[in-house]
XYZ file of N, CA, C and O in Angstrom:
440
model
N 54.130 18.024 53.899
C 54.731 17.122 53.273
C 55.406 16.160 54.753
O 55.315 14.919 54.483
N 55.867 16.775 55.699
C 56.244 15.867 56.871
C 55.054 15.038 57.278
O 55.256 13.919 57.745
N 54.127 15.893 57.889
C 52.740 15.117 58.192
C 52.046 14.009 57.217
O 51.743 13.072 57.946
N 52.274 14.404 56.085
C 51.597 13.407 55.241
C 52.626 12.244 54.740
O 52.287 11.475 54.033
N 53.856 12.570 55.578
C 54.865 11.607 55.220
C 55.253 11.327 53.747
O 55.361 10.260 53.124
N 55.383 12.569 53.106
C 55.585 12.637 51.734
C 57.093 13.165 51.447
O 57.388 13.661 50.439
N 58.018 13.168 52.645
C 59.351 13.894 52.519
C 60.057 13.427 51.451
O 60.782 14.164 50.586
N 60.273 11.901 51.204
C 61.013 11.176 50.155
C 60.503 11.814 48.892
O 61.099 11.976 47.845
N 59.153 11.813 48.680
C 58.473 12.288 47.233
C 59.142 13.707 47.008
O 59.279 14.035 45.900
N 59.101 14.775 48.094
C 59.550 15.907 47.864
C 60.939 16.040 47.333
O 61.295 16.719 46.596
N 61.942 15.132 47.999
C 63.103 15.090 47.591
C 63.126 14.510 46.102
O 64.220 15.304 45.409
N 62.384 13.598 45.697
C 62.622 13.066 44.331
C 62.373 14.125 43.488
O 62.799 14.480 42.363
N 61.170 14.986 43.896
C 60.739 15.910 43.027
C 61.623 17.230 42.726
O 61.781 17.822 41.675
N 62.516 17.306 43.691
C 63.462 18.672 43.714
C 64.741 18.082 43.272
O 65.867 18.826 43.152
N 64.979 16.628 43.093
C 66.345 15.978 42.636
C 67.289 16.095 43.797
O 68.515 16.062 43.845
N 66.777 15.698 45.096
C 67.670 15.738 46.367
C 67.485 14.553 46.849
O 66.897 13.514 46.360
N 68.098 14.442 47.986
C 68.028 13.047 48.853
C 68.179 13.633 50.582
O 68.297 14.568 50.665
N 67.785 12.800 51.220
C 67.587 12.968 52.633
C 68.833 13.057 53.339
O 69.722 12.161 52.958
N 69.232 13.965 54.085
C 70.406 13.916 54.849
C 70.620 12.858 56.002
O 71.680 12.078 55.933
N 69.470 12.395 56.402
C 69.466 10.990 57.033
C 68.101 10.251 57.022
O 67.136 11.173 56.861
N 68.048 9.045 56.710
C 66.814 8.548 56.300
C 65.543 8.621 57.522
O 64.422 8.567 57.226
N 65.957 9.038 58.794
C 64.958 9.304 59.736
C 64.672 10.761 60.108
O 63.787 11.176 60.814
N 65.382 11.745 59.229
C 65.455 13.091 59.536
C 64.898 13.728 58.400
O 65.415 13.464 57.193
N 63.777 14.832 58.453
C 63.192 15.243 57.088
C 64.022 16.721 56.828
O 63.192 17.550 56.722
N 64.904 16.378 56.505
C 66.036 17.492 55.949
C 66.506 16.787 54.560
O 66.996 15.800 54.443
N 66.089 17.587 53.530
C 66.581 17.336 52.191
C 67.815 18.220 51.551
O 67.780 19.507 51.886
N 68.791 17.448 51.071
C 69.942 18.374 50.606
C 70.080 18.123 48.985
O 69.406 16.794 48.284
N 70.531 18.798 48.222
C 71.000 18.689 46.754
C 71.631 19.768 46.181
O 71.957 20.714 46.957
N 72.096 19.663 45.211
C 72.821 20.599 44.457
C 72.065 21.436 43.504
O 72.589 22.567 43.263
N 71.104 20.995 43.092
C 70.112 21.816 42.431
C 69.332 23.165 43.190
O 69.655 23.413 44.157
N 68.789 23.834 42.202
C 68.140 25.068 42.668
C 66.424 24.956 42.510
O 65.854 26.040 42.458
N 65.950 23.876 42.559
C 64.508 23.628 42.346
C 63.738 23.979 43.427
O 64.235 23.993 44.578
N 62.518 24.705 43.048
C 61.931 25.326 44.142
C 60.525 24.363 44.305
O 60.129 23.874 43.394
N 60.091 24.467 45.341
C 58.688 23.750 45.761
C 57.995 24.347 46.858
O 58.732 24.991 47.630
N 56.770 24.380 46.735
C 56.011 24.974 47.898
C 55.952 23.994 49.090
O 55.497 24.692 50.177
N 56.582 22.982 48.918
C 56.693 22.072 50.197
C 57.686 22.205 51.122
O 57.819 21.506 51.968
N 58.860 23.068 50.634
C 59.870 23.300 51.530
C 60.366 24.468 51.319
O 60.343 25.146 50.154
N 61.014 25.018 52.531
C 61.957 26.135 52.453
C 63.239 25.777 51.857
O 63.937 24.756 52.168
N 64.096 26.754 51.298
C 65.603 26.497 50.718
C 66.442 27.273 51.344
O 66.162 28.548 51.697
N 67.586 26.884 51.811
C 68.751 27.358 52.310
C 70.092 26.855 51.709
O 70.186 25.681 51.394
N 70.751 27.805 51.620
C 72.481 27.691 50.950
C 73.085 27.409 52.072
O 73.346 28.121 53.121
N 73.690 26.284 52.086
C 74.596 25.616 53.121
C 75.884 26.083 52.970
O 76.581 25.924 51.936
N 76.518 26.841 53.896
C 78.048 27.717 53.689
C 78.898 26.810 54.352
O 80.168 26.778 54.104
N 78.588 26.172 55.551
C 79.343 25.315 56.210
C 78.813 24.190 57.007
O 77.755 24.483 57.643
N 79.450 23.006 57.154
C 78.748 21.828 57.894
C 79.771 21.514 58.750
O 80.911 21.148 58.345
N 79.613 21.415 60.151
C 80.709 20.956 60.939
C 79.779 20.137 62.121
O 78.703 20.075 62.328
N 80.767 19.035 62.700
C 80.297 18.165 63.647
C 79.842 19.262 64.610
O 80.548 20.097 65.043
N 78.714 19.083 65.440
C 78.233 19.856 66.434
C 79.158 19.941 67.973
O 79.508 18.878 68.388
N 79.416 21.254 68.117
C 80.305 21.565 69.125
C 79.893 22.965 69.291
O 80.150 23.774 68.563
N 79.794 23.193 70.625
C 79.470 24.712 71.015
C 80.589 25.618 70.605
O 80.416 26.539 69.921
N 81.806 25.218 71.045
C 83.027 25.892 70.757
C 83.098 26.095 69.285
O 83.379 27.416 68.885
N 82.942 25.014 68.502
C 83.326 25.343 66.970
C 82.271 25.970 66.438
O 82.608 27.077 65.388
N 80.788 25.919 66.901
C 79.956 26.667 66.152
C 79.843 28.158 66.588
O 79.876 29.107 65.686
N 80.323 28.498 67.742
C 80.638 30.055 68.095
C 81.945 30.410 67.471
O 81.224 31.568 66.787
N 82.803 29.917 67.331
C 83.959 30.392 66.416
C 83.210 30.628 64.854
O 83.871 31.459 64.458
N 82.738 29.587 64.333
C 82.297 29.689 63.146
C 81.436 30.908 62.843
O 81.672 31.734 61.732
N 80.525 31.004 63.684
C 79.742 32.155 63.443
C 80.285 33.455 63.933
O 80.142 34.531 62.978
N 81.290 33.432 64.932
C 81.889 34.828 65.067
C 82.928 35.219 63.741
O 83.030 36.235 63.419
N 83.378 34.232 63.106
C 84.269 34.215 62.153
C 83.343 34.953 60.742
O 83.695 35.802 60.168
N 82.208 34.594 60.707
C 81.324 35.316 59.751
C 80.484 36.512 60.184
O 79.731 36.929 59.452
N 80.924 37.105 61.486
C 80.344 38.190 61.950
C 78.676 38.147 62.045
O 77.907 39.079 61.961
N 78.051 36.664 62.461
C 76.684 36.608 62.706
C 76.389 37.194 64.057
O 76.871 36.719 65.040
N 75.552 38.073 64.146
C 75.039 38.700 65.234
C 73.633 38.375 65.583
O 73.070 38.413 66.667
N 72.898 37.649 64.509
C 71.366 37.048 64.557
C 71.370 35.832 63.934
O 71.553 35.619 62.599
N 70.895 34.845 64.687
C 70.761 33.444 63.974
C 69.517 32.941 64.360
O 69.051 33.140 65.535
N 68.857 32.436 63.347
C 67.443 31.708 63.490
C 68.038 30.322 63.800
O 68.946 29.717 62.672
N 67.689 29.634 64.883
C 68.073 28.103 65.111
C 66.938 27.097 64.768
O 65.949 27.377 65.322
N 67.268 26.315 64.036
C 66.106 25.254 63.485
C 66.778 23.986 63.926
O 68.092 23.913 63.840
N 66.137 23.221 64.532
C 66.623 21.688 64.812
C 65.428 20.445 64.544
O 64.297 20.696 64.600
N 66.161 19.410 64.054
C 65.382 18.201 63.814
C 66.242 17.129 64.370
O 67.416 17.166 63.898
N 65.958 16.326 65.285
C 66.765 15.127 65.571
C 67.830 15.636 66.452
O 68.725 14.752 66.799
N 67.750 16.799 67.206
C 68.773 17.175 68.066
C 68.091 17.315 69.384
O 66.885 18.005 69.550
N 68.752 17.124 70.655
C 68.334 17.319 71.741
C 68.757 18.794 72.471
O 68.521 18.977 73.765
N 69.458 19.416 71.748
C 69.735 20.839 72.013
C 68.800 21.730 72.392
O 67.676 21.850 71.667
N 69.007 22.167 73.673
C 68.045 23.384 74.013
C 68.063 24.716 73.276
O 69.296 25.420 73.365
N 67.410 25.145 72.335
C 67.460 26.086 71.364
C 67.778 27.545 72.333
O 68.855 28.335 72.088
N 66.895 27.784 73.356
C 67.258 28.942 73.997
C 68.462 29.172 74.732
O 69.185 30.180 74.807
N 68.809 27.921 75.428
C 70.202 27.940 76.013
C 71.494 27.941 75.061
O 72.305 28.792 75.282
N 71.191 27.375 73.921
C 72.159 27.489 72.841
C 72.418 28.867 72.321
O 73.445 29.537 72.423
N 71.218 29.669 72.096
C 71.378 31.084 71.750
C 72.156 31.858 72.779
O 73.073 32.710 72.330
N 71.713 31.768 74.057
C 72.701 32.530 74.994
C 74.104 32.147 75.195
O 74.855 32.885 75.279
N 74.309 30.750 75.071
C 75.776 30.286 74.974
C 76.474 30.873 73.783
O 77.691 30.833 73.946
N 75.901 31.005 72.504
C 76.743 31.453 71.425
C 77.377 32.840 71.675
O 78.284 33.219 71.043
N 76.415 33.657 72.506
C 77.140 34.935 72.719
C 77.206 35.892 71.274
O 78.311 36.230 71.091
N 76.177 36.045 70.425
C 76.459 36.335 69.231
C 76.638 38.011 69.238
O 75.984 38.659 70.083
N 77.424 38.373 68.413
C 77.661 39.768 68.020
C 78.108 39.969 66.945
O 79.039 39.330 66.238
N 77.697 40.837 66.058
C 77.985 41.277 64.642
C 76.661 41.863 63.966
O 75.637 41.693 64.324
N 76.993 41.943 62.663
C 75.974 42.525 61.809
C 75.057 41.541 61.005
O 74.303 42.174 60.162
N 75.801 40.342 60.810
C 75.208 39.606 59.788
C 74.288 38.348 60.284
O 74.311 38.395 61.620
N 73.445 37.895 59.627
C 72.306 37.010 59.872
C 72.527 35.556 59.126
O 73.360 35.672 58.206
N 72.244 34.540 59.704
C 72.411 33.281 59.474
C 71.346 32.357 60.060
O 70.853 32.587 61.065
N 71.103 31.132 59.387
C 70.294 30.174 59.901
C 71.138 29.085 60.340
O 71.945 28.579 59.430
N 70.910 28.479 61.561
C 71.887 27.485 62.032
C 70.837 26.405 62.175
O 69.837 26.388 62.733
N 71.121 25.089 61.402
C 70.542 24.047 61.521
C 70.985 22.851 62.284
O 72.348 22.544 61.919
N 70.418 22.426 63.270
C 71.027 21.366 64.094
C 70.340 20.212 63.776
O 69.064 20.043 63.786
N 71.220 18.976 63.380
C 70.688 17.878 63.049
C 71.329 16.574 63.423
O 72.503 16.783 63.968
N 70.966 15.520 63.214
C 71.522 14.238 63.212
C 72.102 13.727 61.968
O 71.083 13.616 60.949
N 73.137 13.133 61.456
C 73.450 12.482 60.297
C 74.357 11.261 60.843
O 75.261 11.481 61.418
N 73.565 9.919 60.453
C 74.072 8.608 61.017
C 74.172 8.673 62.393
O 75.614 8.518 62.882
N 73.473 9.227 63.202
C 73.623 9.214 64.984
C 74.580 10.295 65.282
O 74.859 10.262 66.455
N 75.237 10.972 64.444
C 76.223 12.002 64.792
C 75.385 13.468 64.817
O 75.008 13.711 63.648
N 75.528 14.127 65.844
C 75.115 15.525 65.596
C 75.997 16.419 64.888
O 77.396 16.803 64.944
N 75.273 17.374 64.025
C 75.888 18.220 63.148
C 75.160 19.495 63.252
O 73.997 19.854 63.469
N 76.036 20.639 62.829
C 75.433 22.151 62.791
C 75.678 22.547 61.264
O 76.666 22.323 60.962
N 74.681 23.060 60.706
C 74.852 23.548 59.181
C 74.474 25.164 59.364
O 73.497 25.539 60.076
N 75.375 25.907 58.912
C 75.270 27.287 59.007
C 74.712 27.622 57.558
O 75.539 27.362 56.430
N 73.703 28.307 57.555
C 73.118 28.533 55.985
C 72.531 30.146 56.108
O 72.569 30.787 57.083
N 71.985 30.383 54.701
C 71.096 31.537 54.687
C 70.148 31.161 53.729
O 70.237 30.181 52.861
N 68.941 31.813 53.831
C 67.760 31.576 53.031
C 68.092 31.907 51.541
O 68.887 32.848 51.229
N 67.511 31.101 50.532
C 67.835 31.185 49.106
C 66.637 31.189 48.494
O 65.643 30.922 48.858
């Protein structure tokens, strides 16, 4: 869908909308499924800050994080080391931009 420039069409099909018009992340309240996108339940959205993200993941007991990014200059390998994760839970951390501001979304696959 991204390479075919059909992200807006996928958003319409699932009843969602783009988080940012230039970033190919779709959000919505529905539970529609599509073969064109992976789904994640967003548990927390915060302005990106290493300190805040580390604290939020620690609070959730996250020891294993899959980090995805689009529109972010953050070095994922460096971030993974800097987070110093320990715990038994897993999460997906999505790093993105919304209206030129960096955000982190803490999610789980749904």
